XYZ file of C-alpha atoms in Angstrom:
621
model
C 103.632 29.299 49.193
C 104.345 26.874 52.111
C 107.757 26.842 53.496
C 109.329 23.434 53.572
C 112.635 21.802 52.571
C 111.489 19.383 50.399
C 113.931 16.936 49.589
C 113.652 13.874 47.386
C 116.397 11.318 46.198
C 115.467 10.400 42.564
C 116.031 6.746 41.763
C 114.694 4.889 38.715
C 113.983 6.295 36.379
C 116.516 9.084 36.980
C 120.213 8.520 37.898
C 120.349 9.162 41.499
C 119.708 12.845 41.424
C 118.506 15.082 44.417
C 115.411 17.059 44.188
C 114.591 20.001 46.282
C 112.287 22.806 46.795
C 112.111 25.389 49.528
C 108.779 26.651 48.781
C 105.896 24.476 47.639
C 102.231 25.443 46.346
C 98.960 24.896 48.289
C 98.140 23.718 44.736
C 100.981 21.904 42.824
C 101.042 20.501 39.398
C 102.868 17.681 38.049
C 103.191 17.611 34.119
C 105.028 15.867 31.499
C 104.556 13.437 28.978
C 103.370 9.885 29.851
C 106.414 7.504 31.235
C 108.383 10.509 32.558
C 108.096 9.517 35.956
C 105.393 11.401 37.830
C 103.777 8.611 39.256
C 107.080 7.175 40.683
C 107.612 10.773 41.944
C 104.598 10.990 43.978
C 105.136 7.723 45.652
C 108.362 9.617 46.934
C 106.511 12.637 47.696
C 103.986 10.510 49.924
C 106.698 9.171 51.650
C 108.243 12.462 52.463
C 104.978 14.040 53.655
C 104.268 11.011 55.773
C 108.175 11.390 57.586
C 107.070 14.914 58.269
C 104.006 13.892 60.052
C 101.713 15.563 57.230
C 99.725 12.416 56.454
C 99.769 12.003 52.933
C 96.884 10.399 50.497
C 97.191 9.333 47.118
C 94.452 8.798 44.828
C 95.911 6.670 41.604
C 94.536 6.976 37.982
C 92.883 3.248 39.035
C 91.003 4.950 41.872
C 87.709 3.464 40.906
C 89.149 -0.195 40.887
C 88.757 -2.236 43.951
C 85.396 -1.040 45.369
C 85.695 -4.114 47.860
C 88.356 -6.281 49.338
C 89.232 -9.799 49.518
C 90.167 -11.448 53.072
C 93.791 -12.196 51.414
C 96.062 -10.653 53.485
C 99.493 -8.701 52.022
C 101.362 -9.099 55.122
C 100.747 -10.244 58.634
C 101.993 -7.246 60.276
C 100.577 -4.411 58.161
C 97.027 -6.056 58.025
C 96.398 -4.718 54.432
C 93.864 -6.337 52.113
C 93.808 -6.389 48.507
C 91.320 -5.300 45.858
C 88.927 -7.900 44.870
C 85.592 -7.228 43.071
C 83.016 -4.268 43.233
C 80.873 -4.408 46.137
C 78.421 -1.903 45.205
C 75.409 -4.271 44.995
C 76.216 -6.847 47.448
C 77.130 -3.646 49.918
C 80.056 -3.265 52.632
C 80.165 -5.166 55.614
C 80.526 -2.920 58.556
C 82.783 -5.301 60.160
C 85.339 -4.725 57.598
C 85.318 -1.001 57.457
C 88.729 -0.928 58.764
C 89.758 -3.161 56.104
C 88.297 -1.040 53.569
C 90.075 1.841 54.836
C 93.344 0.029 55.173
C 93.413 -1.563 51.758
C 92.263 1.572 50.035
C 94.905 3.495 51.466
C 97.741 0.813 50.460
C 96.246 0.485 47.149
C 95.501 4.363 46.328
C 91.993 3.510 45.497
C 89.118 5.461 46.483
C 87.187 2.565 47.480
C 86.621 3.649 51.058
C 85.016 7.104 50.127
C 81.243 5.352 51.183
C 82.928 4.122 54.617
C 84.004 7.669 55.398
C 80.433 9.131 54.172
C 78.946 6.830 56.521
C 81.321 7.369 59.477
C 81.283 11.214 59.247
C 77.807 12.796 58.667
C 79.188 16.250 58.243
C 81.166 14.979 55.322
C 78.369 13.098 53.985
C 76.090 16.235 54.428
C 78.673 18.538 52.387
C 79.458 16.136 49.441
C 75.763 15.267 49.046
C 75.073 19.145 48.625
C 77.462 19.954 46.294
C 76.729 17.068 44.016
C 72.891 17.988 44.323
C 73.911 21.552 43.271
C 75.819 20.677 39.942
C 74.537 16.743 39.127
C 70.984 16.959 40.545
C 72.085 13.757 42.545
C 71.754 12.485 46.154
C 74.180 9.716 47.274
C 71.904 7.625 49.771
C 73.856 4.911 51.923
C 71.414 2.317 53.068
C 71.516 -0.243 55.405
C 70.771 -4.018 54.241
C 71.422 -7.036 56.304
C 74.136 -5.452 57.973
C 75.654 -3.982 54.745
C 76.136 -0.652 53.496
C 74.421 -0.270 49.808
C 75.394 3.180 47.846
C 72.333 4.379 46.056
C 71.753 7.071 43.933
C 68.520 9.369 43.804
C 68.225 11.443 40.348
C 66.369 14.495 41.987
C 65.061 15.552 38.270
C 63.554 12.170 37.444
C 62.571 11.332 40.869
C 63.948 7.768 40.579
C 66.382 5.828 42.824
C 68.978 3.165 41.601
C 72.306 1.441 42.592
C 75.363 3.868 42.441
C 76.754 0.845 40.186
C 74.506 1.954 37.351
C 75.651 5.838 37.540
C 78.263 7.344 35.088
C 81.954 6.886 35.590
C 82.294 10.787 35.931
C 79.496 10.963 38.697
C 81.627 8.393 40.573
C 84.702 10.232 39.875
C 83.339 13.412 41.420
C 82.046 11.857 44.455
C 85.078 9.979 45.112
C 87.450 13.097 44.604
C 85.117 15.238 46.548
C 85.018 12.997 49.500
C 88.894 12.596 50.021
C 89.262 16.516 49.124
C 86.932 17.349 52.092
C 87.756 14.523 54.220
C 90.034 15.722 57.106
C 91.960 12.881 57.500
C 94.728 13.856 55.623
C 97.014 16.920 55.287
C 97.966 16.099 51.707
C 96.186 14.991 48.869
C 97.839 13.592 45.579
C 95.395 13.097 42.863
C 96.847 11.044 39.450
C 94.812 12.301 36.547
C 91.945 14.098 38.168
C 90.444 14.813 34.754
C 89.657 11.131 34.083
C 86.027 10.568 33.203
C 85.183 14.380 33.805
C 83.915 16.933 31.183
C 85.784 20.108 30.832
C 83.387 21.856 32.886
C 83.162 19.595 35.661
C 87.262 19.756 35.648
C 86.683 23.291 35.992
C 83.977 22.750 38.873
C 86.602 20.316 40.816
C 89.079 22.908 40.567
C 86.876 25.345 42.344
C 86.371 22.823 45.240
C 90.306 22.106 45.427
C 90.927 26.151 45.625
C 88.475 25.970 48.323
C 90.177 23.245 50.826
C 93.903 24.005 49.549
C 96.220 26.061 51.903
C 98.049 25.669 55.174
C 97.869 22.140 56.551
C 98.223 23.449 59.959
C 95.337 25.768 59.775
C 93.081 22.929 59.005
C 93.621 23.157 55.097
C 95.161 20.739 52.668
C 98.408 20.593 50.319
C 97.238 19.346 46.852
C 98.980 17.760 44.043
C 97.502 17.233 40.835
C 99.131 14.758 38.064
C 97.634 15.970 34.877
C 97.506 15.973 31.126
C 94.654 18.055 30.861
C 95.048 21.957 30.272
C 91.708 22.486 31.880
C 93.255 21.131 34.967
C 95.701 23.674 35.166
C 94.392 26.726 36.987
C 96.898 29.671 36.874
C 95.796 32.896 38.683
C 99.170 34.355 40.333
C 102.670 33.769 39.978
C 102.806 31.412 42.586
C 100.613 29.301 40.839
C 103.108 28.942 38.127
C 106.038 28.320 40.572
C 103.953 25.271 41.813
C 104.247 23.226 38.382
C 107.015 20.603 38.038
C 107.777 19.594 34.514
C 109.114 16.276 33.935
C 111.101 15.455 30.901
C 111.275 12.386 28.426
C 115.100 12.265 28.915
C 114.550 11.919 32.603
C 116.696 15.259 33.247
C 115.790 16.380 36.883
C 112.219 17.873 37.080
C 112.226 21.666 36.299
C 110.374 24.582 38.072
C 110.717 28.102 38.483
C 113.067 28.937 40.886
C 115.100 32.255 42.037
C 113.100 34.688 39.870
C 114.126 37.862 39.574
C 111.571 40.859 39.858
C 112.079 41.945 36.150
C 111.531 38.480 35.070
C 108.412 38.316 37.457
C 106.783 40.957 36.078
C 107.406 39.754 32.665
C 105.825 36.363 33.228
C 102.872 38.056 35.180
C 102.101 40.003 31.869
C 101.021 36.665 30.265
C 99.134 34.786 33.285
C 95.629 36.231 32.335
C 96.060 35.280 28.919
C 97.076 31.403 29.565
C 94.036 29.803 27.772
C 93.611 26.205 27.073
C 95.487 26.196 24.356
C 98.486 28.468 25.629
C 98.756 25.553 28.215
C 99.724 22.886 26.084
C 103.448 24.328 26.369
C 103.283 22.469 29.714
C 102.518 19.134 28.189
C 104.597 19.172 24.979
C 108.259 18.104 24.848
C 109.119 20.760 22.305
C 106.642 23.453 22.063
C 106.634 25.926 18.622
C 105.404 29.443 19.444
C 104.535 31.548 16.641
C 102.870 35.213 16.580
C 99.415 34.509 14.853
C 97.135 31.896 14.050
C 97.535 32.207 10.230
C 101.402 31.434 11.146
C 100.195 28.436 12.907
C 97.775 27.135 10.588
C 100.351 27.157 7.684
C 102.775 25.175 9.595
C 100.420 22.562 10.326
C 99.419 22.342 6.787
C 102.803 22.381 5.278
C 103.920 19.825 7.844
C 100.994 17.522 7.115
C 101.756 17.608 3.461
C 105.479 16.520 4.323
C 103.967 13.583 5.896
C 105.497 14.351 9.200
C 103.865 14.401 12.612
C 104.191 17.416 14.991
C 102.220 15.894 17.871
C 104.107 12.361 17.179
C 107.715 14.317 17.955
C 106.024 15.813 21.447
C 105.556 19.020 19.377
C 102.704 21.174 19.175
C 102.433 24.898 17.532
C 101.003 27.290 19.720
C 100.185 31.046 18.727
C 100.433 33.794 21.144
C 99.464 37.121 19.518
C 102.461 39.475 18.827
C 106.252 39.469 19.254
C 106.228 40.964 22.732
C 104.059 38.010 23.917
C 106.458 35.327 22.281
C 109.235 36.785 24.319
C 107.354 35.875 27.437
C 106.948 32.661 26.506
C 110.607 32.275 25.788
C 111.500 33.553 29.321
C 108.898 30.751 30.706
C 109.944 27.911 28.690
C 113.605 28.570 29.692
C 112.643 28.635 33.333
C 110.460 25.337 33.159
C 113.379 23.639 31.229
C 111.486 23.304 28.128
C 113.195 22.998 24.572
C 110.827 25.196 22.927
C 111.169 26.809 19.267
C 110.047 30.274 18.370
C 109.288 31.850 14.737
C 109.124 35.480 14.531
C 108.384 38.023 11.774
C 111.453 40.014 11.145
C 110.274 43.407 12.746
C 110.756 41.696 16.062
C 114.161 42.074 16.102
C 113.459 45.714 16.560
C 110.019 45.990 18.274
C 110.704 42.840 21.056
C 113.649 44.228 23.361
C 113.590 41.253 25.124
C 114.338 39.128 22.214
C 117.817 40.840 21.840
C 118.325 40.476 25.778
C 117.561 36.690 25.340
C 120.217 36.697 22.717
C 122.641 39.082 24.826
C 122.343 36.593 27.843
C 123.159 33.546 25.626
C 126.511 31.690 26.115
C 125.292 29.462 23.473
C 125.277 32.428 20.954
C 128.589 33.858 22.114
C 130.535 30.546 21.657
C 128.742 30.308 18.116
C 129.884 33.573 17.162
C 133.549 33.121 18.345
C 133.626 29.447 16.446
C 132.637 31.423 13.225
C 135.288 34.465 13.953
C 132.273 36.943 13.747
C 132.653 38.425 16.881
C 132.719 37.768 20.799
C 129.493 38.403 21.720
C 125.755 39.120 20.266
C 126.173 42.801 21.413
C 129.332 42.791 18.706
C 127.272 41.582 15.624
C 124.048 43.598 16.518
C 126.403 46.661 16.890
C 127.731 46.337 13.723
C 124.607 45.601 11.988
C 122.745 48.425 13.687
C 125.563 50.730 12.806
C 125.507 50.100 9.151
C 121.670 50.114 9.413
C 121.277 53.713 10.800
C 123.918 54.835 8.106
C 121.993 53.623 5.271
C 118.658 54.953 6.926
C 120.112 58.294 6.706
C 121.427 58.177 3.315
C 118.010 56.680 1.763
C 115.384 58.517 3.539
C 115.859 61.489 1.724
C 115.761 59.824 -1.667
C 112.714 58.755 -3.827
C 111.804 55.240 -3.566
C 109.439 52.601 -2.409
C 111.194 53.143 0.887
C 110.668 56.597 1.097
C 107.195 56.575 0.074
C 106.434 54.000 2.892
C 108.118 55.627 5.824
C 106.632 59.182 4.974
C 103.331 57.420 5.747
C 104.337 56.161 9.408
C 103.137 58.586 11.774
C 105.266 60.315 14.125
C 104.993 57.840 17.145
C 107.701 56.555 19.152
C 107.909 53.470 17.329
C 108.741 55.346 14.080
C 112.402 54.808 14.247
C 112.020 51.338 14.519
C 109.310 50.949 11.739
C 112.003 52.649 9.416
C 114.581 50.140 10.305
C 112.426 47.346 9.773
C 110.968 49.273 5.864
C 114.837 49.496 5.263
C 115.349 45.801 5.695
C 112.130 44.892 3.403
C 113.514 47.595 0.737
C 117.142 46.109 0.443
C 115.573 42.547 0.396
C 112.900 42.935 -2.302
C 114.355 45.918 -4.004
C 117.958 45.446 -3.599
C 119.394 46.766 -7.361
C 117.131 49.730 -6.767
C 118.540 50.541 -3.157
C 122.160 49.954 -4.720
C 121.634 52.490 -7.182
C 120.825 55.135 -4.521
C 123.731 54.659 -2.047
C 126.979 56.093 -2.555
C 128.612 52.786 -2.018
C 126.225 49.873 -3.432
C 128.166 47.211 -1.384
C 126.717 48.680 1.677
C 123.416 46.977 0.635
C 125.231 43.563 0.652
C 127.028 44.160 3.709
C 123.982 45.076 5.564
C 122.356 41.858 4.245
C 125.465 39.811 5.231
C 125.109 41.316 8.825
C 121.512 40.551 9.273
C 121.880 36.934 8.091
C 124.574 36.650 11.003
C 121.994 38.154 13.438
C 119.351 35.632 12.085
C 121.866 32.714 12.369
C 122.734 33.747 16.028
C 119.441 33.530 17.174
C 119.132 29.867 15.730
C 121.324 28.901 18.297
C 118.791 29.298 20.992
C 115.879 27.862 18.862
C 114.637 31.251 17.297
C 113.775 31.190 13.769
C 113.320 35.030 12.281
C 111.751 35.337 8.865
C 114.205 37.158 7.001
C 111.473 37.717 4.402
C 109.594 40.066 6.635
C 106.242 38.158 7.590
C 105.328 34.761 6.606
C 103.022 36.211 3.945
C 105.746 37.569 2.200
C 107.111 34.124 1.358
C 103.451 32.975 -0.157
C 103.625 33.122 -4.331
C 99.851 33.948 -3.703
C 100.362 37.097 -1.510
C 100.627 40.058 -4.048
C 100.074 42.834 -1.214
C 102.576 45.513 0.183
C 105.845 43.913 1.084
C 106.471 46.444 4.001
C 103.252 46.003 5.789
C 100.704 43.083 5.310
C 97.470 43.720 4.355
C 95.270 41.898 6.955
C 92.195 41.564 4.783
C 94.613 39.368 2.576
C 96.056 37.145 5.190
C 93.058 34.727 5.359
C 92.658 34.842 1.634
C 96.299 33.870 0.453
C 96.483 31.138 3.381
C 93.536 29.415 1.762
C 95.117 29.532 -1.665
C 98.565 28.178 -0.502
C 96.714 25.429 1.421
C 94.430 24.752 -1.814
C 97.722 24.180 -3.671
C 99.266 22.051 -1.082
C 96.009 19.793 -1.537
C 95.504 19.975 -5.294
C 98.866 20.734 -7.062
C 101.714 19.710 -4.893
C 103.421 16.853 -5.791
C 106.496 16.555 -3.717
C 108.703 18.144 -1.160
C 110.663 19.136 -4.212
C 107.758 21.411 -4.675
C 107.440 22.963 -1.277
C 111.000 23.646 -1.208
C 110.728 25.442 -4.805
C 107.938 27.674 -3.759
C 108.822 28.474 -0.246
C 112.680 28.358 -0.170
C 113.719 29.480 3.095
C 110.607 29.059 4.622
C 110.401 25.476 3.763
C 114.067 25.410 5.248
C 112.725 26.457 8.539
C 109.980 24.017 8.283
C 112.508 21.071 7.958
C 114.098 22.215 11.318
C 110.835 21.893 13.007
C 110.428 18.435 15.278
C 108.693 16.076 13.058
C 108.637 12.616 14.507
C 109.977 9.359 13.124
C 108.473 8.213 9.965
C 106.344 5.286 10.625
C 108.218 1.961 9.277
C 105.494 -0.282 8.061
C 108.188 -2.467 6.233
C 110.199 -3.065 8.879
C 107.105 -4.540 11.133
C 105.670 -6.172 8.111
C 108.955 -8.274 7.671
C 109.143 -9.109 11.614
C 105.561 -10.346 10.984
C 106.204 -12.274 8.125
C 109.685 -14.378 9.046
C 108.100 -16.933 10.969
C 105.402 -17.432 8.325
C 108.149 -17.899 5.537
C 110.419 -20.425 7.745
C 107.014 -22.397 8.391
C 106.224 -22.679 4.839
C 109.895 -23.430 3.654
C 110.095 -26.307 6.345
C 106.695 -27.563 5.132
C 107.303 -27.630 1.593
C 110.895 -29.614 2.403
C 108.960 -32.176 4.318
C 106.448 -32.482 1.785
C 103.784 -31.858 4.173
C 102.830 -28.825 1.354
C 102.402 -30.300 -1.881
C 100.339 -27.549 -3.119
C 98.690 -23.991 -2.828
C 95.653 -25.399 -1.704
C 97.300 -27.103 1.367
C 98.620 -23.967 2.569
C 95.422 -22.681 4.931
C 95.178 -26.101 6.666
C 99.195 -26.195 7.225
C 99.070 -22.718 8.244
C 96.369 -23.381 10.535
C 94.211 -20.919 12.222
C 96.629 -17.972 11.711
C 95.766 -18.319 7.719
C 92.793 -15.825 7.619
C 94.808 -13.234 9.521
C 97.626 -13.748 6.948
C 95.059 -13.332 4.058
C 94.297 -10.036 5.244
C 97.581 -8.738 3.886
C 98.744 -11.142 1.387
C 98.294 -13.893 -0.747
C 101.007 -16.674 -1.864
C 101.159 -18.224 -5.172
C 103.693 -19.755 -7.409
C 104.296 -22.568 -4.957
C 106.724 -25.031 -6.349
C 107.589 -28.156 -4.695
C 110.482 -29.092 -6.778
C 112.536 -25.775 -6.763
C 110.936 -25.168 -2.897
C 110.202 -21.612 -3.831
C 107.120 -19.369 -3.551
C 106.216 -15.796 -3.900
C 104.229 -13.649 -1.262
C 102.340 -10.843 -2.886
C 101.570 -8.092 -0.434
C 98.548 -6.016 -0.643
C 98.742 -2.074 -1.005
C 97.590 -1.176 2.546
C 100.362 0.927 3.546
C 101.097 3.684 0.803
C 103.861 2.126 -0.436
C 102.562 -0.082 -3.239
C 101.885 -3.681 -3.765
C 104.912 -5.829 -2.859
C 106.181 -9.142 -4.577
C 108.590 -11.171 -2.706
C 110.291 -14.210 -4.351
C 111.230 -16.554 -1.720
C 114.182 -18.756 -2.645
C 115.066 -22.513 -1.222
C 116.978 -23.075 1.640
C 117.593 -19.369 2.421
C 117.305 -18.031 5.936
C 115.234 -14.711 6.052
C 115.428 -14.553 9.860
C 118.081 -12.040 9.863
C 117.720 -10.577 6.528
C 115.664 -7.204 5.088
C 113.607 -8.482 2.145
C 111.416 -5.437 1.434
């Protein structure tokens, strides 16, 4: 990490907040949804580093634009030149090299890459060697009548052609690598480095970014990557994660990992080697949803699609991470990054994931919630009550013949035996409730245990954690007829396919989903869903001018029959015909009917337009 007192006063779109980091990475990542302020932030970064005599260069997402400059000056004092058109074929005038460099820096384009390659032979050799290795291309800079003309030589095909005919991906790599290895700047900010690059070449670019990144006072560069690609996020150490800055759609101050204690650091380190492309979606989603396994993820996506809601449209995504201990680490990481994440756990996690309870015990939201409901002053209170009732029932039931005893007798005597017994007791009480009541001295103890469990589960929901009180997700599936205590892995895929088939072929409504899945469906309704697409409102907006125009045409007797509509409406008529037809035009009553076609899933609509009625401010669908 590089020690520097990075201070930025965040203006629009933020609310005059101060952003500060005392350490920055040698490679830094700016992540967040479109429109969250990353590009504006990068401009302020540039100004900050330049003020610290760490010359900063920005390559915008439009860096391939402006390969050439007009002679129009932006200002008399700065002498900058604006982009005009591509000059690949006509070449670059040597007399204008300084203008190309000035204009490129001002406009954040990469148009000066060829000038730099011509002026710096060591740079040209390095870039040609790299491109030759991976792309089998040589970049040749030829002089023609005093102009520099970039050419490409394809080594495999043994052909030479103008660089303008080359793919965008190769041009991107050429520009990015040139500015990466150029020693003119100590800080380089690249907006969307993944543009036009195949994932393999994104990884290739990251290899070279790592080679040049480091202490700027030792001939290296500080690099900032503004990215939407999980392939660009390259995490090898905890410092890499500390170098991520998350931007939020509500324009909260950007978040990053700060003041990480040793215990939490060890927890985060556990998942760094497992952060694959799928898991890295958490850095881009507004509200990531974490689940334990792939089958959980597939079911959630299927049921939300059947409900007609869009997880992705709400800025969410489902990420399976493999096991409840892994989910707990992601909970910590999400909290540190300021993410509004949600988590869905199997019931056994309340025993097997110690971090889950630690998260709850540390939560002020949970404690306030419990006080308001009069359930206790802290999570520790309700957990203690629940655990006491559970322990008493375990001692009473473990010696009596029942499905519970039959199952726990098969549990090997390992260090997890007590936790497994506790989980199995909850399953027994839920699915064999009446039998359990007959086996205990006071049957109300079973109801008490289930009420206390419900309080624990409600407390977790206050911090975005949904615990499946039915055990595992498969226990909610009518198609699953296996062991309730221990889900049969061989049946997981089979019953998931059965549920998806039912949704596709037999489910008719959300009420059907509610009836089939019960509490599980209630949890699905709590997940982000995005706003329903409102076609009717947009249709109305597009029809109001047409209605007014026809009303006026009829009243002024410019429209006398339906057949005169096309000529009166004009060139827009063919466009309107794609969605509607007009009938029953009555000149006497000055009325007509609009018949909307069934194009949006809500069926055909008939709209009767009355005389002299103003539809401009009225809803008519």
